[in-house]
Coordinates of N, CA, C and O in Angstrom, one line a residue:
M11 N -28.1 70.7 4.6 CA -27.0 69.4 3.9 C -28.7 68.1 3.3 O -29.7 67.5 3.6
S12 N -28.6 67.8 1.8 CA -28.8 67.4 0.7 C -28.8 65.7 0.8 O -27.8 65.6 1.5
I13 N -30.2 65.1 1.2 CA -29.8 63.1 1.1 C -29.3 63.0 0.0 O -29.4 62.6 -1.4
P14 N -27.8 62.0 0.0 CA -27.2 61.1 -1.2 C -28.0 60.5 -2.4 O -29.3 59.7 -1.6
K15 N -27.9 60.9 -3.3 CA -28.6 60.0 -3.8 C -27.9 58.9 -4.9 O -26.7 59.1 -5.1
K16 N -28.9 58.6 -5.7 CA -27.7 57.3 -6.2 C -28.0 57.3 -7.6 O -29.7 58.1 -8.2
F17 N -27.1 57.3 -8.4 CA -27.3 57.2 -10.6 C -26.4 56.4 -11.0 O -25.9 55.7 -10.2
Y18 N -27.3 56.0 -11.5 CA -26.6 54.7 -12.8 C -26.2 55.7 -14.3 O -26.9 56.6 -14.8
I19 N -24.8 54.8 -15.1 CA -24.8 55.1 -16.2 C -24.1 53.7 -16.6 O -23.1 53.1 -15.9
S20 N -24.2 54.3 -18.2 CA -23.2 52.6 -18.9 C -22.6 52.8 -20.0 O -22.7 54.1 -20.7
D21 N -21.8 52.5 -20.0 CA -21.1 52.2 -21.7 C -20.4 53.6 -22.0 O -20.8 54.2 -23.2
L22 N -19.8 54.7 -20.9 CA -19.2 55.8 -21.1 C -18.6 55.5 -22.6 O -17.8 56.2 -23.0
H23 N -17.4 54.2 -22.7 CA -16.0 54.2 -23.4 C -15.2 55.0 -24.4 O -14.7 55.4 -24.4
L24 N -14.7 56.1 -22.5 CA -13.7 56.9 -22.1 C -12.5 56.2 -23.4 O -12.0 55.0 -22.7
G25 N -12.0 57.3 -24.2 CA -10.9 56.9 -24.8 C -10.8 56.0 -26.0 O -9.7 55.2 -26.7
H26 N -12.4 55.6 -26.2 CA -12.6 54.9 -27.7 C -12.8 55.4 -29.2 O -14.1 55.9 -29.1
K27 N -12.3 56.1 -29.3 CA -12.2 57.1 -31.0 C -13.0 56.3 -31.5 O -14.2 56.9 -31.7
N28 N -13.6 55.3 -31.9 CA -15.1 54.5 -33.2 C -16.0 54.3 -32.5 O -16.9 54.3 -32.9
I29 N -16.0 54.8 -31.2 CA -17.7 54.7 -30.8 C -18.1 55.8 -31.1 O -19.6 56.1 -30.9
L30 N -16.9 57.7 -31.6 CA -18.1 58.4 -32.0 C -18.8 57.9 -32.7 O -19.7 58.4 -33.4
A31 N -18.7 57.1 -34.1 CA -19.0 56.6 -35.3 C -19.9 56.0 -34.7 O -21.7 55.6 -35.3
F32 N -19.2 54.6 -33.8 CA -20.2 54.0 -33.9 C -21.7 53.7 -33.3 O -22.4 53.9 -33.6
D33 N -21.6 54.8 -32.6 CA -23.0 55.4 -32.3 C -23.2 56.6 -32.7 O -24.7 57.1 -32.0
N34 N -23.1 57.2 -33.6 CA -23.6 58.1 -34.0 C -23.2 59.6 -32.6 O -24.5 60.5 -32.8
R35 N -21.8 59.7 -31.8 CA -22.0 60.6 -31.4 C -21.8 62.1 -31.3 O -21.1 61.9 -31.9
P36 N -22.2 62.9 -30.7 CA -22.3 64.1 -30.8 C -21.1 65.2 -30.8 O -20.9 66.3 -30.3
F37 N -20.1 64.6 -30.7 CA -18.8 65.3 -30.8 C -18.2 65.1 -31.6 O -17.8 63.8 -32.0
F38 N -16.7 66.4 -31.9 CA -16.6 66.2 -32.9 C -14.8 65.6 -32.4 O -14.3 65.4 -33.1
S39 N -14.4 65.6 -31.5 CA -13.2 64.5 -31.2 C -13.2 63.7 -29.6 O -14.2 64.1 -28.4
L40 N -12.1 62.8 -29.6 CA -12.4 62.2 -27.7 C -12.2 62.7 -26.7 O -12.9 62.9 -25.6
E41 N -11.8 63.7 -27.0 CA -11.6 64.7 -25.8 C -12.9 65.5 -25.5 O -13.1 65.8 -24.4
E42 N -13.8 66.1 -26.8 CA -15.0 66.9 -26.4 C -15.9 65.6 -25.2 O -16.8 66.0 -24.7
M43 N -16.0 64.4 -25.9 CA -17.0 63.4 -25.0 C -16.9 63.8 -24.1 O -17.1 63.3 -23.2
T44 N -15.3 63.4 -23.5 CA -14.4 62.8 -22.4 C -14.8 64.0 -21.8 O -15.6 64.5 -20.4
E45 N -14.5 65.4 -21.7 CA -15.0 66.6 -21.5 C -16.8 66.9 -21.1 O -16.8 66.8 -19.9
T46 N -17.6 67.2 -22.2 CA -18.8 67.4 -21.6 C -18.8 65.7 -20.8 O -20.1 65.8 -19.8
I47 N -18.9 64.1 -20.8 CA -19.6 63.8 -19.6 C -18.9 64.5 -18.0 O -19.9 63.6 -17.4
I48 N -17.6 64.5 -18.0 CA -16.9 64.8 -16.8 C -17.8 65.9 -16.4 O -18.6 66.5 -14.9
S49 N -18.3 67.0 -17.2 CA -19.0 68.2 -16.7 C -20.8 67.4 -16.8 O -20.9 68.0 -15.9
N50 N -21.0 67.2 -17.1 CA -21.9 66.6 -17.2 C -22.4 65.4 -16.1 O -23.2 66.1 -15.2
W51 N -22.0 64.8 -15.8 CA -21.5 64.3 -14.6 C -21.6 65.2 -13.5 O -22.3 65.1 -12.2
N52 N -20.7 65.6 -13.3 CA -21.4 66.4 -12.5 C -21.6 67.4 -12.3 O -21.7 68.5 -10.5
S53 N -22.0 68.2 -13.3 CA -23.2 69.4 -13.1 C -24.4 68.4 -12.0 O -25.4 68.9 -11.7
V54 N -24.6 66.9 -12.1 CA -25.8 66.2 -11.1 C -25.3 65.6 -10.1 O -25.9 65.6 -9.6
V55 N -24.2 65.4 -9.6 CA -23.4 64.7 -9.0 C -23.4 65.4 -7.5 O -21.4 66.1 -8.5
G56 N -23.3 65.5 -6.1 CA -22.9 65.7 -5.8 C -21.7 64.8 -4.8 O -21.7 63.5 -5.0
K57 N -20.5 65.3 -3.9 CA -19.5 64.4 -3.6 C -19.9 63.3 -2.5 O -19.2 62.1 -2.8
N58 N -21.3 63.7 -1.8 CA -22.0 62.6 -1.2 C -22.6 61.6 -1.6 O -23.2 60.3 -2.0
D59 N -22.9 62.0 -3.3 CA -24.1 60.9 -4.2 C -22.8 59.2 -4.3 O -22.4 59.6 -4.1
S60 N -24.3 58.8 -4.9 CA -23.3 57.6 -5.4 C -23.7 56.9 -6.8 O -24.8 57.8 -7.3
V61 N -22.7 56.9 -7.9 CA -22.8 56.4 -9.4 C -22.4 55.0 -9.4 O -21.4 54.4 -9.1
Y62 N -23.4 54.3 -9.7 CA -23.0 52.5 -10.2 C -22.8 53.0 -12.2 O -24.4 53.2 -12.6
V63 N -21.6 52.6 -12.2 CA -21.3 52.5 -13.1 C -21.8 51.4 -14.0 O -21.4 49.9 -13.1
L64 N -22.1 50.9 -15.4 CA -22.7 49.7 -15.1 C -22.0 48.9 -16.4 O -22.6 48.1 -17.2
G65 N -21.0 49.2 -16.3 CA -19.9 48.3 -17.5 C -19.6 49.9 -18.8 O -20.1 50.6 -18.9
D66 N -18.1 48.9 -19.5 CA -17.6 49.4 -20.0 C -17.7 51.2 -20.1 O -18.1 52.5 -20.7
M67 N -16.7 52.0 -18.7 CA -16.5 52.4 -18.4 C -15.8 53.0 -19.2 O -15.4 54.7 -20.5
F68 N -14.2 52.7 -19.5 CA -13.4 53.2 -20.4 C -12.8 51.7 -21.5 O -13.1 50.5 -20.8
W69 N -12.4 52.5 -22.1 CA -11.9 51.7 -23.5 C -10.4 51.3 -24.1 O -9.6 51.5 -24.0
N70 N -9.6 53.4 -23.2 CA -8.7 52.5 -22.8 C -7.7 53.3 -21.5 O -8.5 54.6 -20.9
N71 N -7.3 52.1 -20.6 CA -7.1 52.1 -18.9 C -5.9 53.6 -18.7 O -5.9 54.2 -18.2
A72 N -5.3 54.3 -20.1 CA -5.0 55.5 -20.0 C -5.2 56.9 -19.4 O -4.7 57.8 -18.3
E73 N -7.1 56.3 -19.5 CA -7.8 57.6 -19.0 C -7.8 57.8 -18.3 O -8.7 58.7 -17.4
I74 N -8.1 56.6 -17.0 CA -8.4 56.7 -16.0 C -8.2 57.4 -14.6 O -8.4 57.9 -14.6
P75 N -6.7 57.4 -14.3 CA -5.9 58.6 -13.7 C -6.5 59.9 -13.9 O -5.9 61.3 -13.4
I76 N -6.9 60.5 -15.8 CA -7.1 61.3 -16.3 C -8.6 61.6 -15.4 O -8.2 62.6 -15.2
V77 N -9.2 60.7 -15.6 CA -10.9 61.0 -15.6 C -11.9 60.9 -14.4 O -11.7 61.9 -13.4
L78 N -11.5 60.3 -13.5 CA -11.4 58.9 -11.6 C -11.5 60.3 -10.9 O -12.6 60.1 -10.6
P79 N -10.7 61.0 -11.0 CA -10.3 61.7 -9.7 C -10.5 62.7 -10.3 O -11.2 63.5 -8.9
R80 N -11.4 63.5 -11.4 CA -12.3 64.4 -11.7 C -13.9 64.3 -11.2 O -14.8 65.8 -11.7
L81 N -14.1 63.4 -11.9 CA -15.6 63.1 -11.2 C -16.5 62.8 -10.0 O -15.6 62.3 -8.7
N82 N -17.1 63.5 -9.6 CA -17.9 63.7 -8.1 C -18.7 62.1 -7.8 O -18.4 61.5 -8.6
G83 N -19.1 62.3 -6.5 CA -19.3 60.7 -5.9 C -18.8 59.9 -5.6 O -17.7 59.4 -5.7
V84 N -19.6 58.8 -4.8 CA -18.8 57.7 -4.3 C -19.2 56.6 -5.2 O -19.8 56.6 -6.6
K85 N -18.0 55.8 -6.2 CA -18.2 54.8 -7.4 C -18.0 53.5 -7.0 O -17.8 53.1 -6.6
F86 N -19.2 53.1 -7.9 CA -19.6 51.1 -7.8 C -19.4 50.8 -9.4 O -20.1 51.3 -10.7
L87 N -18.5 49.7 -9.7 CA -18.5 49.4 -11.2 C -18.9 48.4 -10.9 O -18.7 47.3 -10.6
V88 N -20.2 47.6 -12.2 CA -19.7 46.7 -12.5 C -19.5 46.5 -13.1 O -19.6 47.0 -14.4
K89 N -18.6 45.1 -13.8 CA -17.6 45.3 -14.9 C -19.4 44.6 -16.3 O -19.5 44.0 -16.7
G90 N -18.4 45.8 -17.4 CA -18.9 45.0 -18.5 C -17.3 44.0 -19.7 O -16.7 44.1 -18.7
N91 N -18.3 43.7 -21.0 CA -17.3 43.1 -21.6 C -15.8 44.0 -22.3 O -14.5 43.3 -22.1
H92 N -16.2 45.5 -21.6 CA -14.8 45.5 -22.4 C -14.2 47.0 -20.8 O -12.8 47.2 -21.0
D93 N -14.7 46.4 -19.7 CA -13.5 46.9 -18.8 C -11.9 45.8 -18.4 O -12.8 44.6 -17.9
R94 N -11.3 46.9 -18.3 CA -10.0 45.8 -18.1 C -9.5 45.8 -16.7 O -8.7 47.4 -16.6
V95 N -9.9 45.8 -15.3 CA -10.2 46.4 -14.3 C -8.8 46.0 -13.7 O -7.3 44.5 -14.2
N96 N -7.4 46.9 -13.5 CA -6.7 46.8 -12.9 C -5.9 47.5 -11.8 O -7.5 48.3 -10.8
E97 N -5.5 48.3 -11.4 CA -5.3 48.3 -9.8 C -5.2 50.1 -10.1 O -6.2 50.4 -8.6
E98 N -5.1 50.4 -10.9 CA -5.3 52.4 -10.4 C -6.6 52.3 -10.7 O -7.3 53.3 -9.2
M99 N -7.5 51.0 -11.5 CA -9.3 51.6 -11.3 C -9.9 50.9 -10.0 O -10.4 51.6 -9.6
K100 N -9.3 49.9 -9.6 CA -9.2 49.8 -8.2 C -9.6 50.8 -7.0 O -10.1 50.3 -5.8
K101 N -8.6 51.8 -7.1 CA -8.7 52.8 -6.4 C -9.0 53.3 -6.4 O -9.4 54.0 -5.0
H102 N -10.7 53.8 -6.7 CA -11.6 54.4 -7.4 C -12.6 53.8 -7.4 O -13.8 54.7 -7.0
F103 N -13.0 52.9 -7.0 CA -14.6 52.7 -6.6 C -14.5 52.0 -5.9 O -13.4 50.9 -4.8
V104 N -15.6 51.9 -4.8 CA -15.5 51.4 -3.9 C -15.5 49.8 -3.5 O -15.2 49.1 -3.1
W105 N -16.7 49.4 -4.9 CA -16.5 47.7 -5.6 C -15.9 47.3 -6.8 O -16.7 48.6 -7.4
I106 N -16.0 46.2 -7.6 CA -15.6 46.0 -8.5 C -16.5 44.8 -8.5 O -16.4 43.8 -8.2
K107 N -17.8 44.4 -9.8 CA -18.2 43.2 -9.3 C -19.0 42.6 -10.7 O -18.2 43.8 -11.4
D108 N -19.5 41.6 -10.8 CA -20.5 41.0 -12.0 C -21.2 41.4 -12.2 O -21.8 42.0 -13.5
Y109 N -22.1 42.3 -11.1 CA -23.5 41.7 -11.4 C -23.8 42.4 -9.3 O -23.0 41.8 -8.6
A110 N -24.6 42.8 -9.1 CA -25.6 43.0 -8.4 C -26.5 43.4 -7.9 O -27.0 43.4 -8.9
V111 N -27.3 42.8 -7.2 CA -28.5 43.6 -6.1 C -28.6 44.9 -5.2 O -28.2 44.7 -4.0
I112 N -29.1 46.0 -5.1 CA -29.0 47.0 -4.0 C -30.1 47.8 -3.6 O -31.1 46.9 -4.5
K113 N -30.2 48.5 -3.0 CA -31.4 48.9 -2.6 C -31.2 50.9 -2.6 O -29.9 50.9 -2.9
D114 N -31.9 50.6 -3.3 CA -32.6 52.4 -3.4 C -33.4 53.2 -3.1 O -35.0 52.8 -3.3
G115 N -33.5 53.4 -1.8 CA -34.8 54.0 -0.7 C -35.5 52.9 -1.0 O -34.8 51.7 -0.2
E116 N -36.6 52.0 -1.0 CA -37.0 51.7 -0.6 C -37.4 50.0 -1.2 O -37.9 49.0 -2.2
E117 N -36.6 50.6 -3.0 CA -36.7 50.2 -4.5 C -35.5 48.6 -4.0 O -34.3 49.1 -4.1
H118 N -35.5 47.7 -5.2 CA -34.9 46.6 -5.0 C -34.6 46.6 -6.3 O -35.2 46.9 -7.6
V119 N -33.0 46.4 -6.5 CA -32.6 46.8 -8.6 C -31.7 46.4 -8.6 O -30.1 45.9 -8.0
V120 N -31.1 45.3 -9.3 CA -30.8 44.4 -10.5 C -30.0 45.5 -11.3 O -30.1 45.7 -12.4
L121 N -28.5 44.7 -10.9 CA -27.5 45.8 -11.8 C -26.6 44.9 -12.3 O -26.4 44.0 -11.6
C122 N -26.4 44.6 -13.8 CA -25.9 43.7 -14.4 C -25.7 44.8 -16.5 O -26.2 45.6 -16.7
H123 N -24.1 44.8 -16.6 CA -24.2 45.3 -17.6 C -24.7 44.7 -19.0 O -25.1 45.3 -19.9
Y124 N -25.2 43.9 -18.7 CA -26.0 42.7 -20.2 C -27.7 42.5 -19.4 O -27.4 42.4 -18.6
P125 N -28.3 43.3 -20.7 CA -30.0 42.6 -20.1 C -30.2 42.1 -20.2 O -29.7 40.6 -20.6
I126 N -30.6 41.5 -18.4 CA -31.4 40.0 -18.6 C -33.2 39.6 -18.6 O -34.1 40.2 -18.3
A127 N -33.0 38.6 -18.7 CA -34.8 38.5 -19.5 C -35.7 38.2 -18.0 O -36.8 38.8 -17.9
H128 N -34.7 37.7 -17.3 CA -35.5 37.2 -16.3 C -35.2 37.1 -14.7 O -34.1 36.2 -14.0
W129 N -35.0 38.6 -14.4 CA -33.8 39.0 -13.4 C -34.8 38.5 -12.8 O -35.3 37.9 -11.9
V130 N -33.7 38.5 -10.8 CA -34.2 38.1 -10.4 C -35.2 38.4 -9.9 O -35.5 40.0 -9.1
N131 N -36.7 38.2 -9.4 CA -38.1 39.0 -8.8 C -38.3 40.1 -9.5 O -39.0 41.3 -8.9
A132 N -38.2 40.0 -10.5 CA -38.8 40.5 -12.3 C -40.5 40.3 -12.1 O -40.9 41.4 -11.9
D133 N -40.8 39.5 -11.0 CA -41.9 39.6 -11.4 C -43.1 39.9 -10.1 O -44.0 40.4 -10.1
Y134 N -42.0 40.4 -9.2 CA -42.5 41.5 -7.8 C -42.1 42.6 -7.7 O -42.0 43.2 -6.7
G135 N -41.4 43.0 -8.9 CA -41.3 44.2 -8.9 C -39.6 45.2 -8.4 O -39.5 46.2 -8.6
Y136 N -38.5 44.2 -9.0 CA -37.5 44.5 -8.8 C -37.0 45.1 -10.2 O -37.7 44.9 -10.7
I137 N -36.6 45.7 -9.9 CA -35.9 46.7 -11.0 C -34.8 46.5 -12.2 O -34.1 46.2 -10.6
H138 N -34.8 46.3 -12.7 CA -33.4 46.2 -13.5 C -32.2 47.1 -14.8 O -33.3 47.4 -15.6
L139 N -32.0 48.1 -14.7 CA -30.6 48.1 -15.1 C -29.3 47.4 -15.4 O -29.2 46.9 -15.0
Y140 N -29.6 47.8 -17.1 CA -28.5 47.6 -17.5 C -27.5 48.7 -18.6 O -28.4 49.5 -18.7
G141 N -26.9 47.8 -19.7 CA -26.1 48.8 -20.6 C -26.0 47.5 -21.8 O -26.6 47.2 -22.3
H142 N -24.9 48.1 -22.2 CA -24.7 46.9 -23.5 C -25.0 46.9 -25.0 O -24.0 47.0 -26.2
I143 N -26.1 47.0 -25.0 CA -26.4 46.9 -26.3 C -27.4 48.2 -27.0 O -27.2 48.6 -27.8
H144 N -26.3 49.4 -25.9 CA -26.1 51.1 -26.8 C -27.5 50.9 -27.6 O -28.7 51.0 -26.6
N145 N -27.7 51.4 -28.4 CA -29.1 52.2 -29.3 C -29.2 52.1 -30.4 O -29.5 52.4 -31.2
G146 N -28.6 50.3 -30.8 CA -29.2 49.7 -32.0 C -29.6 48.8 -32.3 O -31.0 49.0 -31.8
R147 N -29.6 48.3 -33.0 CA -30.5 47.0 -33.5 C -30.4 45.8 -32.9 O -32.1 45.2 -31.9
D148 N -29.4 45.9 -31.4 CA -29.6 45.1 -30.7 C -31.3 45.0 -29.3 O -31.4 44.7 -28.5
T149 N -31.4 46.8 -29.5 CA -32.2 46.8 -28.1 C -33.7 46.1 -28.7 O -34.6 46.4 -27.1
R150 N -34.3 46.4 -29.9 CA -35.8 45.7 -30.7 C -36.3 44.4 -29.7 O -37.3 44.3 -28.8
P151 N -35.3 43.3 -29.2 CA -35.6 42.1 -29.2 C -35.7 41.7 -27.5 O -36.7 41.9 -27.0
F152 N -34.8 42.9 -26.8 CA -35.6 42.8 -25.2 C -36.4 43.7 -24.8 O -37.5 43.5 -24.0
S153 N -36.3 44.8 -25.6 CA -37.7 46.1 -24.9 C -39.0 45.1 -25.8 O -39.5 45.4 -24.8
E154 N -39.3 44.4 -26.9 CA -40.4 44.1 -27.4 C -40.4 42.8 -26.2 O -41.9 42.5 -25.7
Y155 N -39.6 42.2 -25.7 CA -39.4 41.1 -24.5 C -40.2 41.3 -23.6 O -41.9 41.0 -22.8
A156 N -39.6 42.4 -22.8 CA -40.5 43.6 -21.7 C -41.6 43.5 -21.5 O -42.0 43.7 -20.7
E157 N -42.0 44.1 -23.3 CA -43.2 44.6 -23.2 C -44.3 43.9 -23.4 O -45.4 43.9 -23.0
Q158 N -43.8 42.6 -23.6 CA -45.0 41.5 -23.7 C -44.9 41.1 -22.2 O -46.1 40.8 -22.3
M159 N -43.8 41.2 -21.7 CA -44.3 40.6 -19.9 C -45.5 41.2 -19.3 O -46.2 41.1 -18.3
R160 N -45.1 42.9 -19.9 CA -45.7 44.0 -18.6 C -47.3 43.8 -19.4 O -48.6 43.7 -18.7
E161 N -47.5 43.4 -20.7 CA -49.0 42.7 -21.5 C -49.4 41.2 -20.6 O -51.2 41.2 -20.8
R162 N -48.4 40.9 -20.0 CA -48.9 39.6 -19.4 C -49.4 40.1 -18.3 O -49.6 39.4 -17.4
G163 N -49.5 41.9 -17.7 CA -49.7 41.5 -16.2 C -48.2 42.3 -15.0 O -48.4 41.8 -13.7
F164 N -47.4 42.0 -15.5 CA -46.1 41.2 -14.9 C -45.5 43.1 -15.3 O -45.4 43.0 -15.8
P165 N -44.9 43.3 -13.4 CA -44.2 44.8 -13.3 C -43.1 45.1 -14.0 O -42.8 45.8 -15.6
Y166 N -42.3 44.5 -14.7 CA -40.7 44.1 -15.5 C -40.4 45.0 -16.1 O -40.2 45.9 -16.8
R167 N -40.4 46.7 -14.7 CA -39.2 47.7 -15.0 C -37.7 47.6 -15.2 O -37.6 46.9 -14.4
C168 N -37.6 47.7 -16.3 CA -36.2 48.1 -16.4 C -35.7 49.3 -17.3 O -36.8 50.0 -18.1
A169 N -34.7 49.7 -17.5 CA -34.1 50.4 -18.3 C -32.8 50.2 -18.8 O -31.6 49.9 -17.8
N170 N -32.4 50.9 -20.1 CA -31.3 51.1 -20.6 C -30.5 52.2 -19.8 O -31.1 53.3 -20.3
V171 N -29.6 52.0 -19.2 CA -28.7 53.4 -18.0 C -27.5 53.8 -19.0 O -26.6 54.5 -19.1
G172 N -27.5 53.2 -20.5 CA -26.3 53.5 -21.5 C -26.6 55.3 -21.6 O -27.1 55.9 -21.8
C173 N -24.8 55.5 -21.5 CA -25.2 57.1 -21.5 C -25.4 58.2 -22.7 O -26.6 58.9 -22.3
M174 N -25.8 56.8 -24.0 CA -26.2 57.7 -25.3 C -27.5 58.1 -25.0 O -27.9 58.5 -25.7
L175 N -28.4 57.6 -24.3 CA -29.6 57.9 -24.2 C -29.6 58.6 -23.2 O -31.3 59.1 -22.6
H176 N -28.9 59.1 -22.7 CA -29.2 59.9 -21.3 C -28.3 61.3 -21.4 O -28.5 61.2 -20.0
D177 N -28.0 61.7 -22.4 CA -27.5 62.8 -22.9 C -26.2 62.8 -22.0 O -25.7 63.8 -21.7
Y178 N -25.9 61.5 -21.5 CA -24.0 61.2 -21.2 C -24.1 62.0 -19.9 O -22.7 62.9 -19.4
T179 N -25.1 61.5 -19.2 CA -25.6 62.2 -17.8 C -26.2 61.4 -17.4 O -26.5 60.9 -17.5
P180 N -25.2 60.6 -16.1 CA -25.8 59.6 -15.0 C -27.5 60.0 -14.9 O -27.4 61.2 -14.9
A181 N -28.3 59.2 -14.3 CA -29.6 59.1 -13.9 C -30.6 58.6 -12.7 O -29.4 57.3 -12.7
T182 N -31.1 58.7 -12.3 CA -31.0 58.4 -10.9 C -32.6 57.4 -11.3 O -33.9 57.6 -12.8
L183 N -33.0 57.1 -10.7 CA -34.8 55.9 -11.0 C -36.0 57.0 -11.0 O -36.5 56.7 -11.9
D184 N -36.1 58.3 -9.8 CA -36.8 58.8 -10.5 C -36.3 59.5 -12.6 O -37.9 60.2 -12.7
D185 N -35.8 60.1 -12.4 CA -34.8 60.7 -14.5 C -35.8 59.5 -14.8 O -36.3 59.9 -16.3
L186 N -35.2 58.3 -14.3 CA -36.1 57.1 -15.5 C -37.1 56.7 -15.1 O -37.8 56.0 -16.2
G187 N -37.8 57.3 -14.4 CA -39.4 57.3 -14.8 C -39.7 55.6 -13.6 O -40.8 54.6 -14.2
L188 N -39.0 54.9 -13.5 CA -38.9 53.4 -12.5 C -39.3 53.3 -11.3 O -39.5 52.4 -10.1
R189 N -39.2 55.2 -10.3 CA -39.7 54.8 -8.8 C -40.9 54.1 -8.3 O -41.4 55.4 -9.1
N190 N -41.4 53.3 -8.0 CA -42.4 53.6 -7.4 C -43.2 55.0 -5.8 O -42.5 55.2 -5.5
N191 N -43.8 55.0 -6.3 CA -44.2 56.0 -5.3 C -44.1 55.3 -3.5 O -44.5 54.7 -3.4
E192 N -43.4 56.3 -2.5 CA -42.4 55.8 -2.0 C -43.6 56.8 -0.3 O -44.1 57.5 -0.8

């Protein structure tokens, strides 16, 4: 039996027709996007693995009972600006929070839907994972700031886990190149 892994993903926007054009997503239809996301998710996530969704999972809550039972793993949700939590959603997540700090192996990981310029213990190696800013014009200012902090000698390990940046597939810290050698 393999050791359970932790995966991260955000901004799936399931049921959001306009996201196809907004993100220039490579799908002909919402159905194709949904089926690709489910297939990619289940290709890497086992039933005992954990997946931390960093917000904006569903645009249309009618998709919840169709999609969530089909996804492998133990699921956690850090709410995004488009998440409208309801009772059906609560059935499928261990917890639903606005913000969390978790352990992934020896690493401390700060989870928030939004990028945070100064997250807890950023100067001491805590990793920050976020979404929200997709892959557009909003990404540059935060990326530039993080790079300036690294140039000043601070670790500032952070990554956008938006699905569109990772082939619509949940990613591990190893996939993101963020894990220190343990």
